[in-house]
Coordinates of C-alpha atoms in Angstrom, one line a residue:
M592 CA 63.1 132.1 140.8
T593 CA 63.8 134.9 138.3
M594 CA 64.6 134.4 134.8
A595 CA 68.3 135.8 135.5
G596 CA 68.5 133.0 138.0
I597 CA 67.5 130.3 135.7
G598 CA 69.9 131.7 133.1
D599 CA 72.8 131.5 135.5
G600 CA 71.8 127.9 136.3
V601 CA 71.8 127.0 132.5
R602 CA 75.4 128.6 132.1
N603 CA 76.6 126.6 135.2
L604 CA 75.2 123.3 133.7
Q605 CA 76.9 124.0 130.3
V606 CA 80.3 124.7 132.2
N607 CA 79.9 121.4 134.3
K608 CA 79.2 119.5 131.1
K609 CA 82.5 121.0 129.4
V610 CA 84.4 120.2 132.5
L611 CA 83.0 116.7 132.6
A612 CA 84.0 116.1 129.0
I613 CA 87.5 117.3 129.5
S614 CA 87.9 115.1 132.5
G615 CA 86.6 112.2 130.5
A616 CA 88.9 112.9 127.7
V617 CA 91.9 113.1 129.9
L618 CA 91.0 109.8 131.7
A619 CA 90.5 108.1 128.4
L620 CA 94.1 109.5 127.3
F621 CA 95.7 108.4 130.6
V622 CA 94.0 104.8 130.1
L623 CA 95.3 104.6 126.6
I624 CA 99.0 105.6 127.7
V625 CA 98.9 102.8 130.3
V626 CA 97.7 100.2 127.7
V627 CA 100.2 101.2 125.1
L628 CA 103.2 101.2 127.8
S629 CA 102.0 97.9 128.7
V630 CA 102.1 96.4 125.2
L631 CA 105.5 98.0 124.5
S632 CA 107.0 96.6 127.4
G633 CA 106.0 93.1 126.3
G634 CA 102.7 93.1 128.4
G635 CA 104.2 90.7 130.9
K636 CA 102.5 89.7 134.1
P637 CA 104.3 90.3 137.5
G638 CA 107.1 88.1 137.9
E639 CA 107.2 87.3 134.0
R640 CA 110.1 88.4 131.7
L641 CA 110.9 87.7 128.0
V642 CA 114.0 86.1 127.0
A643 CA 115.5 85.7 123.6
R644 CA 116.5 82.0 123.1
V645 CA 119.1 81.6 120.3
R646 CA 119.5 78.3 118.7
V647 CA 121.8 76.7 116.2
D648 CA 120.7 73.6 114.4
G649 CA 118.2 72.9 117.2
S650 CA 120.5 73.3 120.2
E651 CA 120.1 76.4 122.5
V652 CA 123.5 78.2 122.3
L653 CA 122.6 81.6 124.1
A654 CA 119.6 83.0 126.3
I655 CA 119.4 86.6 126.6
D656 CA 117.1 88.4 129.3
L657 CA 115.7 91.3 127.4
F658 CA 114.7 93.0 130.5
E659 CA 118.0 92.8 132.4
D660 CA 120.1 93.4 129.4
G661 CA 122.2 90.4 130.1
I662 CA 123.1 86.9 128.9
I663 CA 121.5 84.2 131.0
T664 CA 123.3 81.2 129.6
Q665 CA 126.0 80.6 126.9
N666 CA 126.4 76.9 125.9
S667 CA 128.6 77.2 122.9
Q668 CA 131.8 78.0 121.1
S669 CA 129.9 79.8 118.4
V670 CA 129.6 82.9 120.5
V671 CA 132.9 85.0 119.5
Q672 CA 132.6 88.3 121.1
I673 CA 130.2 90.2 123.2
S674 CA 130.3 94.1 123.3
K675 CA 128.2 97.1 124.1
K676 CA 128.1 100.1 122.0
R677 CA 125.9 103.2 122.6
G678 CA 123.8 101.2 125.0
D679 CA 123.2 98.3 122.6
L680 CA 124.4 94.9 123.2
Y681 CA 126.3 93.4 120.2
I682 CA 127.0 89.5 120.2
D683 CA 129.4 88.3 117.3
M684 CA 128.6 84.6 116.5
N685 CA 130.0 82.2 114.0
P686 CA 127.5 79.4 113.7
M687 CA 128.0 76.8 110.9
E688 CA 130.9 79.0 109.8
V689 CA 128.5 81.8 108.8
P690 CA 129.4 85.0 110.7
V691 CA 126.4 86.7 112.4
V692 CA 126.0 89.7 114.6
L693 CA 123.1 90.1 117.0
R694 CA 121.9 93.4 118.3
I695 CA 119.8 93.8 121.4
K696 CA 118.3 97.0 121.8
K697 CA 117.6 98.8 125.2
D698 CA 113.9 98.8 124.3
Y699 CA 113.7 94.9 124.7
R700 CA 114.2 94.1 120.9
V701 CA 116.6 91.9 119.2
R702 CA 117.6 91.4 115.5
V703 CA 120.3 89.9 113.2
D704 CA 122.3 93.0 112.5
K705 CA 124.8 91.6 110.0
A706 CA 125.1 88.2 108.6
G707 CA 127.4 86.3 106.2
C708 CA 124.8 84.7 104.2
K709 CA 124.0 85.3 100.7
D710 CA 120.1 86.5 100.8
Q711 CA 120.3 88.5 103.9
A712 CA 116.8 87.3 104.8
C713 CA 117.5 87.2 108.4
V714 CA 118.8 90.7 108.6
K715 CA 115.7 92.0 106.5
Q716 CA 113.3 90.5 109.0
G717 CA 114.2 93.4 111.4
Y718 CA 113.6 93.6 115.2
I719 CA 111.6 91.1 117.2
G720 CA 110.7 91.6 120.9
K721 CA 107.0 90.4 121.5
L722 CA 106.2 87.1 123.0
D723 CA 106.2 84.1 120.4
Q724 CA 107.8 86.1 117.6
S725 CA 110.9 84.4 116.1
L726 CA 113.4 84.9 113.2
E727 CA 115.6 82.4 111.3
C728 CA 118.7 82.3 109.4
A729 CA 118.7 79.4 107.0
D730 CA 122.5 79.5 106.0
S731 CA 123.6 79.6 109.6
K732 CA 120.7 77.2 110.9
L733 CA 120.3 80.0 113.4
K734 CA 116.9 80.6 115.2
I735 CA 115.9 83.3 117.6
S736 CA 112.6 83.1 119.5
I737 CA 111.0 85.3 122.1
E738 CA 109.9 83.2 125.2
K739 CA 108.7 83.7 128.6
K740 CA 111.1 83.5 131.5
I741 CA 109.5 83.0 134.7
V742 CA 111.2 84.9 137.7
I743 CA 111.1 83.2 141.1

């Protein structure tokens, strides 16, 4: 083999290393995107959904399927009005005579949007939407927790 042939082989090897490095980077980016999307969607297993359970003074008054954007159960007169604005679901409640507005986002998160309590701690807690997260409003004795809902 001539020196020119050896030089061509070395150049081809360097090009192949670059192609391999780029391919590896693209694959790593793809895997990262899949993992991030899985985490953002709640990371549920097939057949598993997340539900926001709303309790007042320990009793469940409302269950909201975060993936179906709908109310599963409503067991109380404390829910005053349910409306939709710009794709978000708003639930006006009046537990323990303290007005509260829940907001359910299209990206599977829920929060206390407005509250008639003094310290506004429940509003300041922001959005929850991952398994086992919860937020509470002491004045209205309201607790929202994110739990699994098994779909059969």
